[in-house]
PDB file of C-alpha atoms in Angstrom:
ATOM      1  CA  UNK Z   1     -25.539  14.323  18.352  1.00  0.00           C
ATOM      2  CA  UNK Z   2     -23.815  12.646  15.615  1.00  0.00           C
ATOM      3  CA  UNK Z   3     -19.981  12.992  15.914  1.00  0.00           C
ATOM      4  CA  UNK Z   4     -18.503  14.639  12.395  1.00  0.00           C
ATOM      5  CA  UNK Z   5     -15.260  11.439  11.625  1.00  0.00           C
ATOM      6  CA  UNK Z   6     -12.578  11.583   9.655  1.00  0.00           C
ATOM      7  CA  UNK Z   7     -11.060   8.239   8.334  1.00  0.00           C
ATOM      8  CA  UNK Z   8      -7.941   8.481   6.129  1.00  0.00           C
ATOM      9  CA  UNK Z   9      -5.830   5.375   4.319  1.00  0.00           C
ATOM     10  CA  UNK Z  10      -2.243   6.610   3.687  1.00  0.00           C
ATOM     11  CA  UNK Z  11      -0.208   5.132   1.932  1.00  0.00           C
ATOM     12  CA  UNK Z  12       3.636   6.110   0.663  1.00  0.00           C
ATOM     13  CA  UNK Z  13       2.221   7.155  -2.495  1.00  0.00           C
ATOM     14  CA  UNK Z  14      -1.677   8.616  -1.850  1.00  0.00           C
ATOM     15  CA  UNK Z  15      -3.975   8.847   0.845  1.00  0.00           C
ATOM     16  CA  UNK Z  16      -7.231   8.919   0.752  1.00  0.00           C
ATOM     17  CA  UNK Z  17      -9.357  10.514   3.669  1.00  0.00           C
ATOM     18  CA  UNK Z  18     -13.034   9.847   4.167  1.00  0.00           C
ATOM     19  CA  UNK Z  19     -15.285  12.559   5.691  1.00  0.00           C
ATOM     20  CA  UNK Z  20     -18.630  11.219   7.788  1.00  0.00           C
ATOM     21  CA  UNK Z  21     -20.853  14.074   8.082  1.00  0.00           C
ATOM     22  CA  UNK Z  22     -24.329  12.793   9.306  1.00  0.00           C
ATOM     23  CA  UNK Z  23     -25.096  10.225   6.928  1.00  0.00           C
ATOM     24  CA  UNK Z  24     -23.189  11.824   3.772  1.00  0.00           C
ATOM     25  CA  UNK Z  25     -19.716  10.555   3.058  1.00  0.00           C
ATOM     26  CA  UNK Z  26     -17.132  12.616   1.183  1.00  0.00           C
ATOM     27  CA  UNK Z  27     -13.649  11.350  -0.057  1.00  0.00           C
ATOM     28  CA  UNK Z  28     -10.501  13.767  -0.793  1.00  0.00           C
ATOM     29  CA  UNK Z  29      -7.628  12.243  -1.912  1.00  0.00           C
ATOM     30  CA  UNK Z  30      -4.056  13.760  -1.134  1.00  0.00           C
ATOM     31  CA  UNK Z  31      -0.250  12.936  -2.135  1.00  0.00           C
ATOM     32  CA  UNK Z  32       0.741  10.118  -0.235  1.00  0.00           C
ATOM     33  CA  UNK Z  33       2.257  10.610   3.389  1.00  0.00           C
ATOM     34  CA  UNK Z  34       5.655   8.079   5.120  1.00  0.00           C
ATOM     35  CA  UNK Z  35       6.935   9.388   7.733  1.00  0.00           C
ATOM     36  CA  UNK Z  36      10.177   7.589   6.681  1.00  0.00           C
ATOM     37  CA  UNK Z  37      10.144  10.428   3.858  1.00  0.00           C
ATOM     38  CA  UNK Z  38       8.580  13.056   5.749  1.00  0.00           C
ATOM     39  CA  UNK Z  39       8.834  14.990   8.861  1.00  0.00           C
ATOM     40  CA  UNK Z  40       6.376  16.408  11.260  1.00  0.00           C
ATOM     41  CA  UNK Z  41       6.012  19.833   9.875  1.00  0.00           C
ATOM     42  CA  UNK Z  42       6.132  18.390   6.175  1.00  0.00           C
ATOM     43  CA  UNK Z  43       3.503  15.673   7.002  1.00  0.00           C
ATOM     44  CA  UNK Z  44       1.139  19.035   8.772  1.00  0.00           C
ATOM     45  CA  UNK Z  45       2.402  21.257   5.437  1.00  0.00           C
ATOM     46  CA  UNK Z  46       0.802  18.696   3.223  1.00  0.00           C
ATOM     47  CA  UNK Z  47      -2.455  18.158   4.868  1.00  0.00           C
ATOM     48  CA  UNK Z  48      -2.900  22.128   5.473  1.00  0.00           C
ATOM     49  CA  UNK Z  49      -2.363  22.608   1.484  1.00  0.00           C
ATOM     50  CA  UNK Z  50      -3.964  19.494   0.095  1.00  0.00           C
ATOM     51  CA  UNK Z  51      -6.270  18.578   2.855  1.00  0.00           C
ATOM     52  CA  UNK Z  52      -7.983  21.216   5.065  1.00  0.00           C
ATOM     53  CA  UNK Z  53      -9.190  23.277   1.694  1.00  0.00           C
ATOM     54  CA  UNK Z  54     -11.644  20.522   0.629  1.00  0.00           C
ATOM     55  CA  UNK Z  55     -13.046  19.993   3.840  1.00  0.00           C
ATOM     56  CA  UNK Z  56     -14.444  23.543   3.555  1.00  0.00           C
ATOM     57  CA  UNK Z  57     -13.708  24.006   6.848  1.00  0.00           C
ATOM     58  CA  UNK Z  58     -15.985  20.933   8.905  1.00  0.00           C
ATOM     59  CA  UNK Z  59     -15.193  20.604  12.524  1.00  0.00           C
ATOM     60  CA  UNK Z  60     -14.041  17.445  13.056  1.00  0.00           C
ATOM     61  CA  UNK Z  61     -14.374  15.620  16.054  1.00  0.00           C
ATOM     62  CA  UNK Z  62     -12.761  12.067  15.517  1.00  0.00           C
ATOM     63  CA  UNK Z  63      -9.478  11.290  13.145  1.00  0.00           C
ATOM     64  CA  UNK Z  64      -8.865   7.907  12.431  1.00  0.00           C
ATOM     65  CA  UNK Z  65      -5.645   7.246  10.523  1.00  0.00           C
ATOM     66  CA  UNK Z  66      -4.049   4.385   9.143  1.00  0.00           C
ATOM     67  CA  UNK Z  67      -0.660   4.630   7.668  1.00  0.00           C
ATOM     68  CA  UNK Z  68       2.628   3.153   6.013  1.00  0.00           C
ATOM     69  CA  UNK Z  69       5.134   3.305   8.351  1.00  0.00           C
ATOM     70  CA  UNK Z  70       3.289   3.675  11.657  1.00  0.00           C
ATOM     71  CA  UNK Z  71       4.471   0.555  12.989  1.00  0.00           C
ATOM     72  CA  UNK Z  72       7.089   2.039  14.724  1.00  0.00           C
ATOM     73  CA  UNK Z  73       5.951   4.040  18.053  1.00  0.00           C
ATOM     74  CA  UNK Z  74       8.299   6.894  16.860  1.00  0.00           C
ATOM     75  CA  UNK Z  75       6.467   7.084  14.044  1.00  0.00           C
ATOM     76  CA  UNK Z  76       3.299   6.756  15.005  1.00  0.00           C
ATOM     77  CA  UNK Z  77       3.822   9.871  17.533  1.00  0.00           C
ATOM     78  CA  UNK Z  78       4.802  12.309  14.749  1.00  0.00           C
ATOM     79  CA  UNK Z  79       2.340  11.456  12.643  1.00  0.00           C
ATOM     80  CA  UNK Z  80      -0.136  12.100  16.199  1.00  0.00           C
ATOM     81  CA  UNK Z  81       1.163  15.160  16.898  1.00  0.00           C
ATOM     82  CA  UNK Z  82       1.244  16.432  13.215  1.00  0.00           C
ATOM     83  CA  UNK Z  83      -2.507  15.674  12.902  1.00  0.00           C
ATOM     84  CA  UNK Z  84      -3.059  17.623  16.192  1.00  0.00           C
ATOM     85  CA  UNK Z  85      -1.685  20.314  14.907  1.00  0.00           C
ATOM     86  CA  UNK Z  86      -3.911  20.160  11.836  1.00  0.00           C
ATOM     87  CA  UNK Z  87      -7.073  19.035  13.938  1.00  0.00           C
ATOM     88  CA  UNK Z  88      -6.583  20.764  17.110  1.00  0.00           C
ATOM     89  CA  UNK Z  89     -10.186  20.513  18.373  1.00  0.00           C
ATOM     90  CA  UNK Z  90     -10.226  16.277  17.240  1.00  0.00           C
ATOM     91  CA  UNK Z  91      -9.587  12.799  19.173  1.00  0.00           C
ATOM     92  CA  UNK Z  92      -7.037  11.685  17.323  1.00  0.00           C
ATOM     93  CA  UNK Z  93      -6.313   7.828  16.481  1.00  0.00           C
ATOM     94  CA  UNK Z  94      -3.338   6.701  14.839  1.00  0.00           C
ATOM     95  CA  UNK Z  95      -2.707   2.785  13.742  1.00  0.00           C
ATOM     96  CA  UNK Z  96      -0.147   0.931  11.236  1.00  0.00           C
ATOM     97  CA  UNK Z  97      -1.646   0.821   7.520  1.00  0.00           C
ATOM     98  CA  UNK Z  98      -1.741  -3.465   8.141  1.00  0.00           C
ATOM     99  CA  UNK Z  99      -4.312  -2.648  10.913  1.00  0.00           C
ATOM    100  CA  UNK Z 100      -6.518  -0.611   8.419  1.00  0.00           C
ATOM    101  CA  UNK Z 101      -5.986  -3.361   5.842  1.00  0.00           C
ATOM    102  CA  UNK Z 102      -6.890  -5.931   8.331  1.00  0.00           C
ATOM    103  CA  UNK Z 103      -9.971  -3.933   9.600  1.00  0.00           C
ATOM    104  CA  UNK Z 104     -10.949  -3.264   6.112  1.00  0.00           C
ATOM    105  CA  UNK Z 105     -10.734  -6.360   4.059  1.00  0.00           C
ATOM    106  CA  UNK Z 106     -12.207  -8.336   7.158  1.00  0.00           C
ATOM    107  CA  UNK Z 107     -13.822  -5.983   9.367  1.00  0.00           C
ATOM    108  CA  UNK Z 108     -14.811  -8.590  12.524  1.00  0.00           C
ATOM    109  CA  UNK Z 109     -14.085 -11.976  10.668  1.00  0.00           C
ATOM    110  CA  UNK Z 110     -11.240 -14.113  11.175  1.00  0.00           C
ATOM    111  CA  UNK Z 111      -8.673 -13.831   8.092  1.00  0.00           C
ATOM    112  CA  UNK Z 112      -5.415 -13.361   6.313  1.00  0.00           C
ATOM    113  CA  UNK Z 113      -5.122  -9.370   5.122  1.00  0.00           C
ATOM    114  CA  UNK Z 114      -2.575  -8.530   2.729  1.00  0.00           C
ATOM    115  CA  UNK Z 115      -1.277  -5.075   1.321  1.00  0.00           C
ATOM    116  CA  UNK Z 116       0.203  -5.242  -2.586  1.00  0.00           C
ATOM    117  CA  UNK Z 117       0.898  -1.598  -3.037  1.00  0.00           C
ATOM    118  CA  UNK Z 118       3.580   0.892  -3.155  1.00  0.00           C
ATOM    119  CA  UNK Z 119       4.818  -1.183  -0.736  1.00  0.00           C
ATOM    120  CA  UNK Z 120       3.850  -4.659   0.597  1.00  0.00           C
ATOM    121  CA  UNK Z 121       2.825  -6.940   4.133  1.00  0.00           C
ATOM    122  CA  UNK Z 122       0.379  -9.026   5.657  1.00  0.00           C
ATOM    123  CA  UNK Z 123      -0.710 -10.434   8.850  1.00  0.00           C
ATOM    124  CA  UNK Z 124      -3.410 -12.799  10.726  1.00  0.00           C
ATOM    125  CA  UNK Z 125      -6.379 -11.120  12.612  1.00  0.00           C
ATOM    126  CA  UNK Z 126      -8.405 -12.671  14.963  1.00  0.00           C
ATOM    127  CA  UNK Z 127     -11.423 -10.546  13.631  1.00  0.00           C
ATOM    128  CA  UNK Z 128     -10.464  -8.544  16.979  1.00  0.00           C
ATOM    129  CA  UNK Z 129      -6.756  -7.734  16.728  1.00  0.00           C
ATOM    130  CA  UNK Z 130      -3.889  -8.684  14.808  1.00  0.00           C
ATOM    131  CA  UNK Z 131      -2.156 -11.791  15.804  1.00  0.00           C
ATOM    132  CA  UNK Z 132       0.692 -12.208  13.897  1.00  0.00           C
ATOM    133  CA  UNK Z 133       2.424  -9.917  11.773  1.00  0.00           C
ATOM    134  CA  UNK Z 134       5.491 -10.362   8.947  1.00  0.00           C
ATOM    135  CA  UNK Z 135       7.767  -7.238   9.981  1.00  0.00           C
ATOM    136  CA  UNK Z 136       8.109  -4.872   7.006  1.00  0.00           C
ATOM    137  CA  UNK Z 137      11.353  -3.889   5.503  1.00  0.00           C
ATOM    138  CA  UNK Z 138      11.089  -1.541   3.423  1.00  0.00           C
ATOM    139  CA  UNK Z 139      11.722  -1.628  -0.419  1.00  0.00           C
ATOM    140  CA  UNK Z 140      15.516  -1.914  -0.498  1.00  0.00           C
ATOM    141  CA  UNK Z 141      15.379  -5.066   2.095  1.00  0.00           C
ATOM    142  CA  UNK Z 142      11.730  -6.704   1.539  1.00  0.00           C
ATOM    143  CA  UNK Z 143       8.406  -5.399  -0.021  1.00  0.00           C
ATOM    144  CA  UNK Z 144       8.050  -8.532  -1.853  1.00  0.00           C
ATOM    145  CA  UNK Z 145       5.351  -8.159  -4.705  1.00  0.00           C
ATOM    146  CA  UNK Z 146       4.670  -4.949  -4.069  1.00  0.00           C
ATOM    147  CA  UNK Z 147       4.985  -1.858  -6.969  1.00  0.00           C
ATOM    148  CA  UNK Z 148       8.286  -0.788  -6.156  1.00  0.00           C
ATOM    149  CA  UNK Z 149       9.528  -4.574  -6.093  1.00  0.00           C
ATOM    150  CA  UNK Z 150       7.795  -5.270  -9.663  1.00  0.00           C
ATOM    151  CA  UNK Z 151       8.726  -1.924 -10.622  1.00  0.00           C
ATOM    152  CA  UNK Z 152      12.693  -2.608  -9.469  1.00  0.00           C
ATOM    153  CA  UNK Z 153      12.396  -5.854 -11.563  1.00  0.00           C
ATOM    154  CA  UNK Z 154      11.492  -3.868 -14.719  1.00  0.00           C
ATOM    155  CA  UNK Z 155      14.163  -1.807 -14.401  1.00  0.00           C
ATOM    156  CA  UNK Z 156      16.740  -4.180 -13.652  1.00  0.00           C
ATOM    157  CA  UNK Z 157      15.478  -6.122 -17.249  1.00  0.00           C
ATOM    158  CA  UNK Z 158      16.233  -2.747 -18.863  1.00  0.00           C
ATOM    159  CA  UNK Z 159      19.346  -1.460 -17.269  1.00  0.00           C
ATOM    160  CA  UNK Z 160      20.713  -5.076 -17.795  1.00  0.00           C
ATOM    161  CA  UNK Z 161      19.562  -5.154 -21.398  1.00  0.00           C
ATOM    162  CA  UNK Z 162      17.196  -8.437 -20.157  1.00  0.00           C
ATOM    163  CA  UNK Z 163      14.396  -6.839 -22.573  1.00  0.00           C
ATOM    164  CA  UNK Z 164      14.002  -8.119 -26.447  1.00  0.00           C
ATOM    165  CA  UNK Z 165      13.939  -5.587 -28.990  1.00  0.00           C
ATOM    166  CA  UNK Z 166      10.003  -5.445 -28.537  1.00  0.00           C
ATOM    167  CA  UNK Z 167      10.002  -4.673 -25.073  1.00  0.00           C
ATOM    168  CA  UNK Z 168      12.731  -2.531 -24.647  1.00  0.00           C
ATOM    169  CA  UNK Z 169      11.138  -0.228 -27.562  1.00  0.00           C
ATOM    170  CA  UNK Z 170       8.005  -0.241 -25.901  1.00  0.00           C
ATOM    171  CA  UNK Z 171       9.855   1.117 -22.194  1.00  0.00           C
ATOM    172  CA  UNK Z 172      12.000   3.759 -24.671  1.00  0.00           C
ATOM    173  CA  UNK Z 173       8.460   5.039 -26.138  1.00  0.00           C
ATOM    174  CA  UNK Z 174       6.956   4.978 -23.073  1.00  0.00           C
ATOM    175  CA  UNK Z 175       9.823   6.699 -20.556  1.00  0.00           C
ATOM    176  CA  UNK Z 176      11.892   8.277 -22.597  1.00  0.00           C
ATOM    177  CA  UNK Z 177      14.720   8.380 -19.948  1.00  0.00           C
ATOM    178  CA  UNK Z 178      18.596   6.433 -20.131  1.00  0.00           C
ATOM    179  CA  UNK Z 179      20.466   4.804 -17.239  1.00  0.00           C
ATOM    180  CA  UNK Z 180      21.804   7.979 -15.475  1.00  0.00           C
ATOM    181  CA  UNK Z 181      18.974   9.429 -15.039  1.00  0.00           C
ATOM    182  CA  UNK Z 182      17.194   5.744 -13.752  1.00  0.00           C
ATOM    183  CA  UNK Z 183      20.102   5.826 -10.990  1.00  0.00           C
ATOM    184  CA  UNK Z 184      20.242   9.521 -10.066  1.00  0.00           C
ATOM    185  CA  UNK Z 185      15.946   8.992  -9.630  1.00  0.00           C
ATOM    186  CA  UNK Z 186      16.829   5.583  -7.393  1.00  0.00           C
ATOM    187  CA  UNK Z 187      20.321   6.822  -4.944  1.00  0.00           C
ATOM    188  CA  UNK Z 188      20.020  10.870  -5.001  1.00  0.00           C
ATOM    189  CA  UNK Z 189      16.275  12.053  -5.187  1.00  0.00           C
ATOM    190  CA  UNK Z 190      13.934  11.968  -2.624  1.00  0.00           C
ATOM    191  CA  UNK Z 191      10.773   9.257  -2.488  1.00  0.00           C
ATOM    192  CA  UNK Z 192      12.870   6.408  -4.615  1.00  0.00           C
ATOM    193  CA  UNK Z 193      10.085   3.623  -3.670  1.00  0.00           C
ATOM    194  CA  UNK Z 194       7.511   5.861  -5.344  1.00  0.00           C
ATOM    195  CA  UNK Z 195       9.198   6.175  -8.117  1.00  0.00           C
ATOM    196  CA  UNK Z 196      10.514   2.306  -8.433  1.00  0.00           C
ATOM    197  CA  UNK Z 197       6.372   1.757  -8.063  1.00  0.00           C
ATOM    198  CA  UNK Z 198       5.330   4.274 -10.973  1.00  0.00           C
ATOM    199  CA  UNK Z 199       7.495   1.222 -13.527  1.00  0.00           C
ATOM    200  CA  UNK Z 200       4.901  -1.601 -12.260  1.00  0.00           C
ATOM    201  CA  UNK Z 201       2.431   0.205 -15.353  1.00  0.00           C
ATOM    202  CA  UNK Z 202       4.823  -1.132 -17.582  1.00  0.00           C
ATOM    203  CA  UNK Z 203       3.845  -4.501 -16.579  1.00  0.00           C
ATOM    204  CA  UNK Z 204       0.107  -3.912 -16.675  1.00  0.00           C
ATOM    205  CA  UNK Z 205       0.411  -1.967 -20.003  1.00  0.00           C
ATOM    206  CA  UNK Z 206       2.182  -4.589 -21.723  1.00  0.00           C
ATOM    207  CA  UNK Z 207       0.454  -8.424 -19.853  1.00  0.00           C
ATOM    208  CA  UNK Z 208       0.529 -11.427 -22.557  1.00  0.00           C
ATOM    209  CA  UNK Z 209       4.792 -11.030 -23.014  1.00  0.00           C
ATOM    210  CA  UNK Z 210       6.380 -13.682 -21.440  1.00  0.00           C
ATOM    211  CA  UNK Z 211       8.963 -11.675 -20.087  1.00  0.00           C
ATOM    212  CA  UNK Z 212       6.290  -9.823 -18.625  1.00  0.00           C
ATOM    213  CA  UNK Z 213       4.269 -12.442 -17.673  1.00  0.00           C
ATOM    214  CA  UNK Z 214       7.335 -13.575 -15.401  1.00  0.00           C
ATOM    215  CA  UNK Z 215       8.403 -10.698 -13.446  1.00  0.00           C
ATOM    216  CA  UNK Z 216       4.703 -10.534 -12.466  1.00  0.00           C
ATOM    217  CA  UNK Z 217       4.713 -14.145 -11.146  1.00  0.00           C
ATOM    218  CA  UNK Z 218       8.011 -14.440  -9.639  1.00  0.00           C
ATOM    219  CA  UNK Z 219       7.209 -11.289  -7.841  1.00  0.00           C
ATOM    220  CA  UNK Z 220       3.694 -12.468  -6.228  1.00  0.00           C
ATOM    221  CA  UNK Z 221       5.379 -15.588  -5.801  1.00  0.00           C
ATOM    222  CA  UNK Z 222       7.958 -13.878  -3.455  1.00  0.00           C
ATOM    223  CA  UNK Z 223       5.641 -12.601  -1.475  1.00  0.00           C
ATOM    224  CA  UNK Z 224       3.417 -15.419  -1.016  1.00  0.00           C
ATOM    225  CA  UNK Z 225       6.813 -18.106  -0.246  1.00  0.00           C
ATOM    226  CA  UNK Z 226       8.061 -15.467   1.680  1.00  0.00           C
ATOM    227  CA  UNK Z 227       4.962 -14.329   4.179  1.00  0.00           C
ATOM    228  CA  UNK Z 228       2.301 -16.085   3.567  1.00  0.00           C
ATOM    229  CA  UNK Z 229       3.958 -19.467   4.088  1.00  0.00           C
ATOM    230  CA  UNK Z 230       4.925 -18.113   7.427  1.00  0.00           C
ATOM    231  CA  UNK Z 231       1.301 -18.090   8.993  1.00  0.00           C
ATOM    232  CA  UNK Z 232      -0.045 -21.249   9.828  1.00  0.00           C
ATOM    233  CA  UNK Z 233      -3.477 -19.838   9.694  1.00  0.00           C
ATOM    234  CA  UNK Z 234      -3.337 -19.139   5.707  1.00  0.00           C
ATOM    235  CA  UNK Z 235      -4.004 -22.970   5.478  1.00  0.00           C
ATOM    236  CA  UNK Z 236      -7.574 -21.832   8.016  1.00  0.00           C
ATOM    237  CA  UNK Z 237      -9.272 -18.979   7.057  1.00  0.00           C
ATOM    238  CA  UNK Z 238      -9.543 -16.989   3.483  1.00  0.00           C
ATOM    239  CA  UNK Z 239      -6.515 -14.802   2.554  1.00  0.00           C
ATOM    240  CA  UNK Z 240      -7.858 -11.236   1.710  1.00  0.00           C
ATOM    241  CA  UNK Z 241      -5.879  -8.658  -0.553  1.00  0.00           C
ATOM    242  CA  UNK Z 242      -5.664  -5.048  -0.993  1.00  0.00           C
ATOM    243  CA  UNK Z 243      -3.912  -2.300  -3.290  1.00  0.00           C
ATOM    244  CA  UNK Z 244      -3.070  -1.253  -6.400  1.00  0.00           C
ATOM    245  CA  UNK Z 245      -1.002  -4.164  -6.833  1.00  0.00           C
ATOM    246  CA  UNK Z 246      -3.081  -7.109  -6.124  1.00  0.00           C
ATOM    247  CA  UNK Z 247      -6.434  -5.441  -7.472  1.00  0.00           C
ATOM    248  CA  UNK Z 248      -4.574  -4.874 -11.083  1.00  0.00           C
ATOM    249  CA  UNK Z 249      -3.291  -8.603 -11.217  1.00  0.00           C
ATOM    250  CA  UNK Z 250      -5.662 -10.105  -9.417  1.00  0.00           C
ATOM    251  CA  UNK Z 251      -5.639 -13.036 -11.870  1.00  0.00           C
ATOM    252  CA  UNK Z 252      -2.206 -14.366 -11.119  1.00  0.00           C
ATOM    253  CA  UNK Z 253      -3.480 -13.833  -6.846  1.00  0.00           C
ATOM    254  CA  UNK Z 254      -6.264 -16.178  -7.975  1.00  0.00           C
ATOM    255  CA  UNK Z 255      -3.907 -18.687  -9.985  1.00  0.00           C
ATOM    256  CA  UNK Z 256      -1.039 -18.255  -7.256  1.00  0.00           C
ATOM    257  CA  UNK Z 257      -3.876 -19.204  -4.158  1.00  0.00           C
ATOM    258  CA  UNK Z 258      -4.908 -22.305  -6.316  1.00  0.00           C
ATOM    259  CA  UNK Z 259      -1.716 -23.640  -6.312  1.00  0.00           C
ATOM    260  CA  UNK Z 260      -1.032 -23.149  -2.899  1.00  0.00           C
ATOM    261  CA  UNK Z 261      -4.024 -24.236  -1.778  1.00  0.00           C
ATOM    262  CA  UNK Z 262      -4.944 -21.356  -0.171  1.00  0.00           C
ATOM    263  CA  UNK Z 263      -8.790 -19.888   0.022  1.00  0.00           C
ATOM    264  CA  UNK Z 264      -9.133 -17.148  -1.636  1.00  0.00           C
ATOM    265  CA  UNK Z 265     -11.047 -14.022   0.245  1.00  0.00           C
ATOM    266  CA  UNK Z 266     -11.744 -10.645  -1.189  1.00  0.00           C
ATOM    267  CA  UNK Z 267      -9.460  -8.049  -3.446  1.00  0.00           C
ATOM    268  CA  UNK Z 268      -9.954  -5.104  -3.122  1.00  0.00           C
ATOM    269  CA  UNK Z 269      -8.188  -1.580  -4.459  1.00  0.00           C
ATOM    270  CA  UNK Z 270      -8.629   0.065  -1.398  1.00  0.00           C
ATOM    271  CA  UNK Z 271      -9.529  -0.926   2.441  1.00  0.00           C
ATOM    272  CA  UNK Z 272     -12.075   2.699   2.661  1.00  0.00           C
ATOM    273  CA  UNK Z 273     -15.331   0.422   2.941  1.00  0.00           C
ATOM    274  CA  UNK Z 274     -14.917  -1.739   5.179  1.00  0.00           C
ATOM    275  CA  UNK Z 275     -13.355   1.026   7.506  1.00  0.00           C
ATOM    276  CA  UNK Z 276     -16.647   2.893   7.579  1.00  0.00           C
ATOM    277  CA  UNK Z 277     -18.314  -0.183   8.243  1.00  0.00           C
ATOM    278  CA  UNK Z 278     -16.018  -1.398  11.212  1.00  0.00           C
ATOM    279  CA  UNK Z 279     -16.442   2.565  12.797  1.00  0.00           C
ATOM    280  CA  UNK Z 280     -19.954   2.630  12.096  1.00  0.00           C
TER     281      UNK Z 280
END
């Protein structure tokens, strides 16, 4: 008999979760789950209000989930035992969100896999496991290229009054917000990265301005000095990309790999493919 899976991709800000049910596949998507922003009971909260009601009660027998900030063992044994609680009946597997990119982008194949989303990292997998691994520090220490880097760069430009006249009208039109409430967002409400992230639009809304143009360089740039670099297998094997990030400027990954002389795999917006294909 055909065992009913569950696959989910969660990162800080969404998750998606993929439901195999003999043959048919059905997606859900849900808010985002960290466990560096939310506990145990929050984490089993969400899924019982955003979760459990589409899956029109299926019994699952297999959860496979790959999330941001599972790294750490701690972590990863909350986010266990919240899904347990949720999925009682279910074998429940729990890896980092750079396994599921790594396992997505290049299922069994040797390769580079990178995550440009929310948040950012990137490692080297043999095609069986993951080799070698950047550590991830979060958006106030590291998350090079990722949203809420881009989107801390565009608010630096306007804080600091970087912006021309053209651009700055364009972020007052399109925000409507002033520097108090930018700052009490950032130091005093909850999910900062998130909202640092939601300002990389800006960029995408407004490419061709040099300004513009720059942040969005120097940012991928950062990333690709500051991990990429580090592996020498980059120089090997194609370097493969996923998330909102990289899919949305995937020209300046394309220009940035040329000049590096790096081979350039796939880019993709999300890793859910080649998940079912590696479980299958």
């Amino acid at each position: 008999m055909t065992k009913v899976q569950l696959i989910a991709d969660a990162g800080s800000t969404k998750a998606e979760w993929c439901l195999l049910n003999n043959g048919k596949i059905k997606t859900v998507l849900t808010s985002g789950v960290s466990p560096y922003f939310l506990n145990g009971d929050q984490i089993a909260a969400l899924l019982g209000k955003e979760l459990l009601p589409k899956l029109k009660n299926a019994v699952i027998d297999e959860v496979y989930y790959y999330g941001t900030g599972c790294l750490n063992p701690d972590n990863q044994k909350m986010v266990q035992k919240s899904l347990k609680r949720v999925f009682k009946e279910a074998r429940v597997k729990v890896w980092h969100d750079v396994e599921g990119a790594a396992r997505g982008l290049c299922v069994r194949q040797k390769g580079i896999a990178c995550i440009l989303g929310t948040g950012s990292s990137s490692c080297y997998y043999d095609g069986k496991a993951i080799r070698k691994n950047n550590p991830g520090l979060g958006y106030v220490l590291g998350d090079e290229g990722s949203g809420a880097y881009l989107g801390r760069k565009v608010v630096q430009y306007y804080l600091y009054n970087t912006f021309d006249e053209d651009l700055r009208a364009r972020f007052d039109a399109t925000y409507v917000t002033n520097a108090n409430e930018i700052l009490e967002r950032v130091y005093k409400q909850p999910l900062p990265n998130r909202y640092l992230a939601g300002f990389a639009k800006f960029l995408a809304d407004n490419r061709g301005h040099y300004m513009v143009e720059n942040i969005i360089e120097d940012g991928l740039n950062d990333f690709f000095f500051t991990h990429l670099c580090k592996f020498q297998e980059t120089w090997k094997y194609p370097v493969n990309f996923v998330g909102s990030i990289a899919f949305g400027f995937k020209d300046v990954i394309k220009e940035l790999c040329n000049s590096y002389s790096f081979e350039l795999g796939k880019i993709l917006q999300k890793p859910m493919k080649g998940l079912i294909e590696y479980h299958s």
